[in-house]
Short mmCIF file of C-alpha atoms in Angstrom, two decimals:
data_model
loop_
_atom_site.label_atom_id
_atom_site.label_comp_id
_atom_site.label_asym_id
_atom_site.label_seq_id
_atom_site.Cartn_x
_atom_site.Cartn_y
_atom_site.Cartn_z
CA UNK A 248 331.98 -29.03 208.33
CA UNK A 249 333.17 -29.89 211.79
CA UNK A 250 332.00 -27.53 214.52
CA UNK A 251 333.98 -27.08 217.73
CA UNK A 252 333.01 -26.46 221.34
CA UNK A 253 334.75 -26.60 224.67
CA UNK A 254 332.34 -29.27 225.91
CA UNK A 255 329.77 -31.51 224.24
CA UNK A 256 327.16 -33.26 226.39
CA UNK A 257 325.40 -36.24 224.78
CA UNK A 258 322.01 -36.78 226.40
CA UNK A 259 319.59 -34.47 228.16
CA UNK A 260 318.56 -36.49 231.20
CA UNK A 261 319.11 -35.44 234.80
CA UNK A 262 322.90 -35.66 234.57
CA UNK A 263 323.24 -33.98 231.18
CA UNK A 264 320.94 -31.08 232.04
CA UNK A 265 322.67 -30.48 235.37
CA UNK A 266 326.07 -30.45 233.66
CA UNK A 267 324.98 -28.00 230.95
CA UNK A 268 323.41 -25.62 233.46
CA UNK A 269 326.49 -25.63 235.69
CA UNK A 270 328.84 -25.12 232.74
CA UNK A 271 326.58 -22.40 231.31
CA UNK A 272 326.82 -20.48 234.57
CA UNK A 273 330.62 -20.55 234.18
CA UNK A 274 330.42 -19.24 230.61
CA UNK A 275 331.80 -22.47 229.14
CA UNK A 276 330.94 -22.98 225.46
CA UNK A 277 328.86 -26.14 225.78
CA UNK A 278 326.67 -28.04 223.31
CA UNK A 279 323.89 -30.45 224.30
CA UNK A 280 322.96 -33.07 221.69
CA UNK A 281 319.78 -35.11 222.19
CA UNK A 282 317.36 -36.83 219.82
CA UNK A 283 314.48 -34.98 221.52
CA UNK A 284 314.14 -31.24 221.97
CA UNK A 285 312.88 -31.71 225.52
CA UNK A 286 313.94 -33.04 228.90
CA UNK A 287 311.68 -35.78 230.26
CA UNK A 288 311.05 -36.48 233.93
CA UNK A 289 311.38 -40.25 233.80
CA UNK A 290 310.24 -41.09 237.37
CA UNK A 291 306.70 -39.93 236.56
CA UNK A 292 306.25 -41.59 233.17
CA UNK A 293 304.09 -44.29 234.73
CA UNK A 294 301.66 -41.54 235.79
CA UNK A 295 301.49 -40.33 232.19
CA UNK A 296 300.70 -43.89 231.10
CA UNK A 297 297.93 -44.15 233.69
CA UNK A 298 296.57 -40.65 232.86
CA UNK A 299 297.23 -39.18 236.30
CA UNK A 300 299.24 -36.32 234.81
CA UNK A 301 299.76 -34.99 231.30
CA UNK A 302 302.78 -35.10 229.00
CA UNK A 303 303.40 -31.38 229.49
CA UNK A 304 303.84 -31.99 233.24
CA UNK A 305 306.91 -34.19 232.67
CA UNK A 306 308.56 -32.42 229.73
CA UNK A 307 310.30 -29.09 229.23
CA UNK A 308 312.18 -27.87 226.17
CA UNK A 309 315.94 -27.66 226.46
CA UNK A 310 316.01 -24.22 224.91
CA UNK A 311 313.57 -23.03 227.53
CA UNK A 312 315.74 -24.49 230.26
CA UNK A 313 318.99 -23.01 228.94
CA UNK A 314 317.85 -19.64 227.60
CA UNK A 315 319.62 -17.72 230.36
CA UNK A 316 322.98 -19.35 229.53
CA UNK A 317 324.36 -17.56 226.49
CA UNK A 318 327.26 -19.99 226.08
CA UNK A 319 324.98 -23.05 225.92
CA UNK A 320 323.67 -24.44 222.62
CA UNK A 321 321.30 -27.27 221.72
CA UNK A 322 321.20 -29.56 218.69
CA UNK A 323 318.23 -31.90 218.24
CA UNK A 324 319.60 -34.96 216.48
CA UNK A 325 320.26 -38.63 217.08
CA UNK A 326 323.89 -39.39 217.86
CA UNK A 327 325.09 -42.34 215.78
CA UNK A 328 328.79 -42.32 216.61
CA UNK A 329 331.15 -41.06 219.30
CA UNK A 330 334.92 -41.08 218.84
CA UNK A 331 336.39 -40.95 222.34
CA UNK A 332 339.91 -40.49 220.98
CA UNK A 333 339.19 -37.70 218.49
CA UNK A 334 336.55 -36.19 220.81
CA UNK A 335 333.93 -36.05 218.07
CA UNK A 336 330.20 -36.69 217.95
CA UNK A 337 328.45 -37.57 214.69
CA UNK A 338 324.68 -37.32 214.23
CA UNK A 339 322.26 -39.10 211.91
CA UNK A 340 322.06 -35.88 209.89
CA UNK A 341 325.73 -36.29 208.98
CA UNK A 342 326.98 -33.44 211.16
CA UNK A 343 330.15 -33.86 213.18
CA UNK A 344 330.95 -31.86 216.30
CA UNK A 345 334.28 -31.63 218.12
CA UNK A 346 335.06 -30.65 221.70
CA UNK A 347 337.93 -30.55 224.12
CA UNK A 348 335.82 -32.61 226.52
CA UNK A 349 332.98 -35.06 225.86
CA UNK A 350 330.32 -35.95 228.39
CA UNK A 351 328.36 -39.14 227.71
CA UNK A 352 325.06 -38.94 229.59
CA UNK A 353 322.93 -40.71 227.01
CA UNK A 354 320.75 -42.52 229.55
CA UNK A 355 319.55 -46.08 229.34
CA UNK A 356 317.13 -48.39 227.59
CA UNK A 357 315.16 -51.44 228.65
CA UNK A 358 317.24 -54.51 229.44
CA UNK A 359 315.24 -57.56 228.40
CA UNK A 360 318.02 -59.98 229.44
CA UNK A 361 317.50 -61.90 226.17
CA UNK A 362 314.03 -63.00 227.28
CA UNK A 363 312.29 -64.43 224.19
CA UNK A 364 309.46 -62.21 222.95
CA UNK A 365 310.06 -59.42 225.48
CA UNK A 366 311.33 -56.80 223.04
CA UNK A 367 308.59 -57.64 220.53
CA UNK A 368 305.60 -57.88 222.84
CA UNK A 369 306.31 -56.05 226.12
CA UNK A 370 305.84 -52.34 226.76
CA UNK A 371 308.91 -50.56 228.13
CA UNK A 372 308.32 -47.43 230.19
CA UNK A 373 311.44 -45.31 229.82
CA UNK A 374 310.42 -42.49 227.46
CA UNK A 375 307.48 -40.20 226.77
CA UNK A 376 306.53 -42.13 223.60
CA UNK A 377 306.62 -45.34 225.67
CA UNK A 378 304.21 -43.85 228.22
CA UNK A 379 301.84 -42.44 225.59
CA UNK A 380 301.79 -45.73 223.66
CA UNK A 381 301.05 -47.74 226.79
CA UNK A 382 298.33 -45.33 227.91
CA UNK A 383 296.71 -45.35 224.48
CA UNK A 384 296.69 -49.13 224.19
CA UNK A 385 295.42 -49.58 227.74
CA UNK A 386 292.41 -47.37 227.00
CA UNK A 387 291.79 -49.13 223.68
CA UNK A 388 291.82 -52.48 225.45
CA UNK A 389 289.34 -51.16 228.03
CA UNK A 390 287.08 -49.84 225.27
CA UNK A 391 287.17 -53.20 223.50
CA UNK A 392 286.39 -55.09 226.71
CA UNK A 393 283.57 -52.69 227.54
CA UNK A 394 282.00 -53.23 224.12
CA UNK A 395 281.95 -56.94 224.87
CA UNK A 396 279.45 -56.29 227.67
CA UNK A 397 278.78 -58.80 230.43
CA UNK A 398 279.76 -61.69 228.16
CA UNK A 399 283.22 -60.24 227.50
CA UNK A 400 286.42 -60.71 229.48
CA UNK A 401 288.29 -58.18 231.53
CA UNK A 402 291.62 -56.47 231.09
CA UNK A 403 294.62 -58.39 232.37
CA UNK A 404 297.97 -56.66 232.81
CA UNK A 405 301.30 -58.17 233.85
CA UNK A 406 304.06 -55.90 235.14
CA UNK A 407 307.50 -57.53 235.05
CA UNK A 408 309.89 -56.20 237.67
CA UNK A 409 309.36 -55.66 241.38
CA UNK A 410 311.56 -52.59 241.79
CA UNK A 411 310.23 -49.04 242.31
CA UNK A 412 309.15 -48.60 238.68
CA UNK A 413 307.25 -51.90 238.65
CA UNK A 414 305.68 -51.32 242.07
CA UNK A 415 304.56 -47.80 241.21
CA UNK A 416 303.19 -48.84 237.82
CA UNK A 417 301.32 -51.87 239.16
CA UNK A 418 299.88 -49.84 242.02
CA UNK A 419 298.70 -47.07 239.70
CA UNK A 420 297.03 -49.50 237.28
CA UNK A 421 295.36 -51.37 240.15
CA UNK A 422 293.93 -48.12 241.46
CA UNK A 423 292.64 -47.32 237.98
CA UNK A 424 290.91 -50.69 237.92
CA UNK A 425 289.49 -50.14 241.41
CA UNK A 426 288.34 -46.53 241.13
CA UNK A 427 288.46 -45.29 237.54
CA UNK A 428 287.02 -48.18 235.52
CA UNK A 429 283.76 -48.19 237.55
CA UNK A 430 283.47 -44.44 236.99
CA UNK A 431 284.19 -44.38 233.25
CA UNK A 432 283.18 -47.90 232.21
CA UNK A 433 281.42 -50.31 234.58
CA UNK A 434 281.80 -52.09 237.90
CA UNK A 435 281.47 -55.42 236.09
CA UNK A 436 284.47 -54.68 233.88
CA UNK A 437 286.50 -53.68 236.92
CA UNK A 438 285.63 -56.95 238.65
CA UNK A 439 286.79 -58.95 235.62
CA UNK A 440 290.13 -57.12 235.30
CA UNK A 441 293.42 -57.83 237.04
CA UNK A 442 297.01 -56.65 237.36
CA UNK A 443 299.87 -58.97 238.29
CA UNK A 444 303.33 -57.95 239.48
CA UNK A 445 305.98 -60.60 238.85
CA UNK A 446 309.71 -60.94 239.47
CA UNK A 447 312.35 -63.61 239.86
CA UNK A 448 313.38 -62.23 243.27
CA UNK A 449 311.34 -63.32 246.31
CA UNK A 450 309.94 -59.91 247.29
CA UNK A 451 309.10 -56.48 245.94
CA UNK A 452 311.48 -53.53 246.42
CA UNK A 453 314.47 -55.77 246.87
CA UNK A 454 316.84 -52.88 247.76
CA UNK A 455 314.59 -51.69 250.61
CA UNK A 456 314.34 -52.86 254.22
CA UNK A 457 312.17 -55.80 255.28
CA UNK A 458 309.76 -53.35 256.92
CA UNK A 459 309.32 -51.39 253.69
CA UNK A 460 308.95 -54.60 251.69
CA UNK A 461 306.23 -55.86 254.03
CA UNK A 462 304.36 -52.54 253.89
CA UNK A 463 304.56 -52.42 250.09
CA UNK A 464 303.42 -56.03 249.75
CA UNK A 465 300.44 -55.48 252.05
CA UNK A 466 299.25 -52.31 250.33
CA UNK A 467 299.73 -53.66 246.82
CA UNK A 468 297.62 -56.68 247.67
CA UNK A 469 294.99 -54.47 249.34
CA UNK A 470 294.83 -52.43 246.12
CA UNK A 471 294.19 -55.61 244.13
CA UNK A 472 297.67 -56.33 242.77
CA UNK A 473 298.35 -60.06 242.51
CA UNK A 474 301.95 -60.95 243.26
CA UNK A 475 303.95 -63.79 241.73
CA UNK A 476 307.44 -63.50 243.17
CA UNK A 477 310.39 -65.86 243.03
CA UNK A 478 309.76 -67.05 239.47
CA UNK A 479 311.57 -65.65 236.46
CA UNK A 480 309.77 -64.83 233.21
CA UNK A 481 311.04 -67.15 230.48
CA UNK A 482 308.97 -65.81 227.58
CA UNK A 483 306.70 -62.89 226.73
CA UNK A 484 303.96 -63.85 224.31
CA UNK A 485 301.33 -61.81 222.47
CA UNK A 486 298.75 -63.12 224.93
CA UNK A 487 300.73 -63.21 228.18
CA UNK A 488 303.88 -64.51 229.88
CA UNK A 489 305.45 -67.87 230.73
CA UNK A 490 307.47 -68.63 233.86
CA UNK A 491 310.37 -70.86 234.82
CA UNK A 492 308.04 -73.12 236.82
CA UNK A 493 306.04 -73.93 233.69
CA UNK A 494 303.04 -71.77 234.55
CA UNK A 495 301.61 -68.98 232.40
CA UNK A 496 299.62 -65.80 232.95
CA UNK A 497 297.26 -64.47 230.25
CA UNK A 498 297.51 -60.74 229.58
CA UNK A 499 296.56 -58.24 226.92
CA UNK A 500 299.38 -55.95 228.08
CA UNK A 501 302.81 -56.88 229.48
CA UNK A 502 304.79 -53.97 230.92
CA UNK A 503 308.55 -54.41 231.23
CA UNK A 504 310.10 -52.80 234.31
CA UNK A 505 312.72 -55.49 234.67
CA UNK A 506 315.87 -53.40 234.44
CA UNK A 507 317.96 -51.02 232.37
CA UNK A 508 321.15 -51.11 230.37
CA UNK A 509 323.25 -48.38 228.83
CA UNK A 510 322.13 -47.13 225.44
CA UNK A 511 323.65 -47.86 222.06
CA UNK A 512 325.84 -44.74 222.06
CA UNK A 513 327.78 -46.04 225.06
CA UNK A 514 327.82 -49.61 223.77
CA UNK A 515 329.37 -48.47 220.48
CA UNK A 516 331.81 -45.98 221.99
CA UNK A 517 334.63 -48.48 222.40
CA UNK A 518 334.85 -47.84 226.14
CA UNK A 519 335.09 -50.95 228.29
CA UNK A 520 331.65 -51.80 229.64
CA UNK A 521 330.75 -53.14 233.05
CA UNK A 522 327.51 -54.26 234.66
CA UNK A 523 324.42 -53.33 232.67
CA UNK A 524 326.57 -52.23 229.74
CA UNK A 525 327.53 -49.14 231.73
CA UNK A 526 331.02 -47.68 232.05
CA UNK A 527 332.84 -48.22 235.35
CA UNK A 528 334.00 -44.64 235.79
CA UNK A 529 336.84 -43.31 237.91
CA UNK A 530 335.99 -41.59 241.21
CA UNK A 531 336.19 -38.20 239.45
CA UNK A 532 333.57 -39.43 236.89
CA UNK A 533 336.02 -39.72 233.98
CA UNK A 534 336.16 -42.84 231.82
CA UNK A 535 339.18 -45.11 232.48
CA UNK A 536 342.14 -45.03 230.09
CA UNK A 537 340.93 -41.91 228.30
CA UNK A 538 341.50 -38.18 228.40
CA UNK A 539 338.69 -35.65 228.47
CA UNK A 540 335.83 -38.17 228.57
CA UNK A 541 333.20 -38.14 231.31
CA UNK A 542 330.37 -40.68 231.66
CA UNK A 543 327.36 -39.88 233.84
CA UNK A 544 323.92 -41.02 234.97
CA UNK A 545 322.47 -44.29 233.71
CA UNK A 546 325.43 -44.65 231.34
CA UNK A 547 327.84 -45.02 234.27
CA UNK A 548 328.55 -47.32 237.18
CA UNK A 549 329.59 -44.85 239.86
CA UNK A 550 331.08 -45.51 243.31
CA UNK A 551 331.60 -43.40 246.40
CA UNK A 552 334.93 -42.73 248.13
CA UNK A 553 334.75 -46.14 249.86
CA UNK A 554 334.08 -47.98 246.62
CA UNK A 555 330.40 -48.64 247.34
CA UNK A 556 328.15 -48.66 244.29
CA UNK A 557 325.94 -45.60 243.88
CA UNK A 558 322.27 -45.98 242.91
CA UNK A 559 320.78 -45.37 239.47
CA UNK A 560 318.58 -42.55 240.78
CA UNK A 561 317.64 -39.18 239.33
CA UNK A 562 319.04 -37.34 242.35
CA UNK A 563 322.36 -39.18 242.03
CA UNK A 564 322.57 -38.40 238.31
CA UNK A 565 321.74 -34.75 238.96
CA UNK A 566 324.48 -34.47 241.58
CA UNK A 567 326.93 -36.22 239.27
CA UNK A 568 326.16 -33.72 236.48
CA UNK A 569 326.93 -30.78 238.74
CA UNK A 570 330.09 -32.42 240.06
CA UNK A 571 331.32 -33.31 236.59
CA UNK A 572 330.84 -29.68 235.53
CA UNK A 573 333.05 -28.61 238.43
CA UNK A 574 335.76 -31.04 237.36
CA UNK A 575 335.43 -30.03 233.71
CA UNK A 576 335.88 -26.38 234.65
CA UNK A 577 339.02 -27.43 236.51
CA UNK A 578 340.25 -29.24 233.38
CA UNK A 579 339.70 -26.14 231.27
CA UNK A 580 341.34 -23.73 233.72
CA UNK A 581 344.27 -25.81 234.94
CA UNK A 582 342.69 -26.82 238.21
CA UNK A 583 342.50 -30.21 239.93
CA UNK A 584 339.64 -32.69 239.66
CA UNK A 585 338.12 -34.09 242.85
CA UNK A 586 336.34 -37.41 243.51
CA UNK A 587 332.54 -37.33 243.38
CA UNK A 588 331.05 -36.95 246.85
CA UNK A 589 327.47 -38.19 246.65
CA UNK A 590 324.94 -36.93 249.19
CA UNK A 591 322.78 -39.95 249.92
CA UNK A 592 319.14 -38.88 250.19
CA UNK A 593 317.75 -42.40 250.38
CA UNK A 594 315.06 -44.27 248.48
CA UNK A 595 311.34 -43.78 247.92
CA UNK A 596 308.52 -45.61 246.20
CA UNK A 597 304.86 -44.72 245.74
CA UNK A 598 302.56 -47.64 246.48
CA UNK A 599 299.22 -45.98 245.79
CA UNK A 600 296.68 -43.52 247.06
CA UNK A 601 298.11 -42.06 250.28
CA UNK A 602 300.63 -44.89 250.59
CA UNK A 603 304.37 -44.87 250.02
CA UNK A 604 307.64 -46.01 251.57
CA UNK A 605 310.67 -43.82 252.15
CA UNK A 606 314.09 -44.64 253.55
CA UNK A 607 315.69 -41.26 254.02
CA UNK A 608 319.38 -40.41 254.21
CA UNK A 609 322.44 -42.64 254.56
CA UNK A 610 321.12 -44.09 257.83
CA UNK A 611 317.83 -45.01 256.10
CA UNK A 612 315.34 -43.37 258.45
CA UNK A 613 312.16 -45.29 257.57
CA UNK A 614 308.75 -43.77 256.95
CA UNK A 615 305.63 -45.50 255.62
CA UNK A 616 302.10 -44.40 254.84
CA UNK A 617 300.70 -40.88 254.39
CA UNK A 618 303.86 -39.16 255.68
CA UNK A 619 306.00 -41.02 253.15
CA UNK A 620 303.38 -40.24 250.50
CA UNK A 621 303.73 -36.51 251.23
CA UNK A 622 307.52 -36.80 251.24
CA UNK A 623 307.40 -38.54 247.86
CA UNK A 624 305.23 -35.74 246.45
CA UNK A 625 307.55 -33.08 247.86
CA UNK A 626 310.72 -34.64 246.46
CA UNK A 627 309.22 -35.04 243.00
CA UNK A 628 307.89 -31.49 242.97
CA UNK A 629 311.40 -30.24 243.72
CA UNK A 630 312.98 -32.43 241.04
CA UNK A 631 310.57 -31.34 238.29
CA UNK A 632 312.31 -29.03 235.85
CA UNK A 633 310.17 -25.88 235.91
CA UNK A 634 307.63 -23.94 237.95
CA UNK A 635 304.87 -24.49 235.40
CA UNK A 636 305.47 -28.23 235.51
CA UNK A 637 305.45 -28.20 239.31
CA UNK A 638 302.20 -26.26 239.57
CA UNK A 639 300.48 -28.34 236.91
CA UNK A 640 301.57 -31.62 238.51
CA UNK A 641 300.32 -30.55 241.95
CA UNK A 642 296.95 -29.56 240.49
CA UNK A 643 296.72 -32.87 238.64
CA UNK A 644 297.59 -34.85 241.78
CA UNK A 645 295.01 -32.96 243.84
CA UNK A 646 292.33 -33.52 241.19
CA UNK A 647 293.21 -37.20 240.97
CA UNK A 648 293.23 -37.66 244.74
CA UNK A 649 289.89 -35.94 245.27
CA UNK A 650 287.94 -37.10 242.22
CA UNK A 651 289.86 -39.87 240.40
CA UNK A 652 289.46 -37.77 237.27
CA UNK A 653 291.32 -38.96 234.17
CA UNK A 654 291.13 -35.87 231.98
CA UNK A 655 294.67 -36.45 230.65
CA UNK A 656 293.74 -39.40 228.45
CA UNK A 657 294.63 -38.50 224.84
CA UNK A 658 294.45 -41.18 222.18
CA UNK A 659 296.74 -41.16 219.19
CA UNK A 660 296.95 -43.50 216.23
CA UNK A 661 297.36 -47.26 216.86
CA UNK A 662 300.93 -48.12 217.83
CA UNK A 663 301.12 -51.90 217.94
#
């Protein structure tokens, strides 16, 4: 039986959650559909993988988030089809839901750019299961190398992608090798281990200023990260990666931080796709040539009033969710939609212990070092979804900073 709502939101990322909350405050009958029953804080998944914080620090149940909004409902199910003309959503359970307005905020998935072997052998880092799997297999590899004793090899990790996710992941793993392996395993194993950061572009953090790039490069290298920039990865193998220049790097683990594309729900929606498989939305966040369809977050290519492309950032998605809710309320009440006015808060990237880069605001006020590190912590504390998550993350960060403790390591069953 088809069930009807005023609004259905597909996907519970930053944009989807913000939209549901804003609509719930207005008393709009809204349904969120997501394959998980929790919201995940994607920017910190690399810290889950490196055991700096726990899974509970980056997740919060949707029902817990929406319990104060009586008009908001949640269905935990995988969406297998969206009809943008009939305004229906069909789940893998066979249920169909109808709404006056659909919001597609289904997020993104790893974009391997058709690189041979990447999907089969590389570790993406865009979901909680991804982070747990990577963390588990990293510890298993360390255990195996440690059992080999002084005659064994070390652990070699390649991170593909020199953007913020790749930089933060490589930096965190390098610090584990530098500080944590000697504490939990041995100094000899640490000395035999390595982490490489690779990308086809000539420098890390390509969207940042030259000053930030230079700072990040210097601190990554000081932490032990080996950089191979300006050479594209042509193949990911079970034992490493190959490059366009004919060279190879051996690795037990290859982490893919090389880019994102819109998920299957958007790809199969029938909407015309643009760069990264995302939908080039109108200034008011609606999909072109449709009625009552909004596309948000990593599923959308958004622009500001001047036509400049907006970043694929959590803060941008969150703002878009709130703005879309305002326009949806106007649709439902006979009002007028307005173009999305993004408040540019800038860019940040954590490099390592006490080191970060931040380019704040539309004029890109630049900060490096401990001050940027504190700013990064502050921004992420604010963006976390609940007070318990904020408190727990701060305690975990303090414990990690002072002691390099890794109490969050939890091994599950083998995954690869």
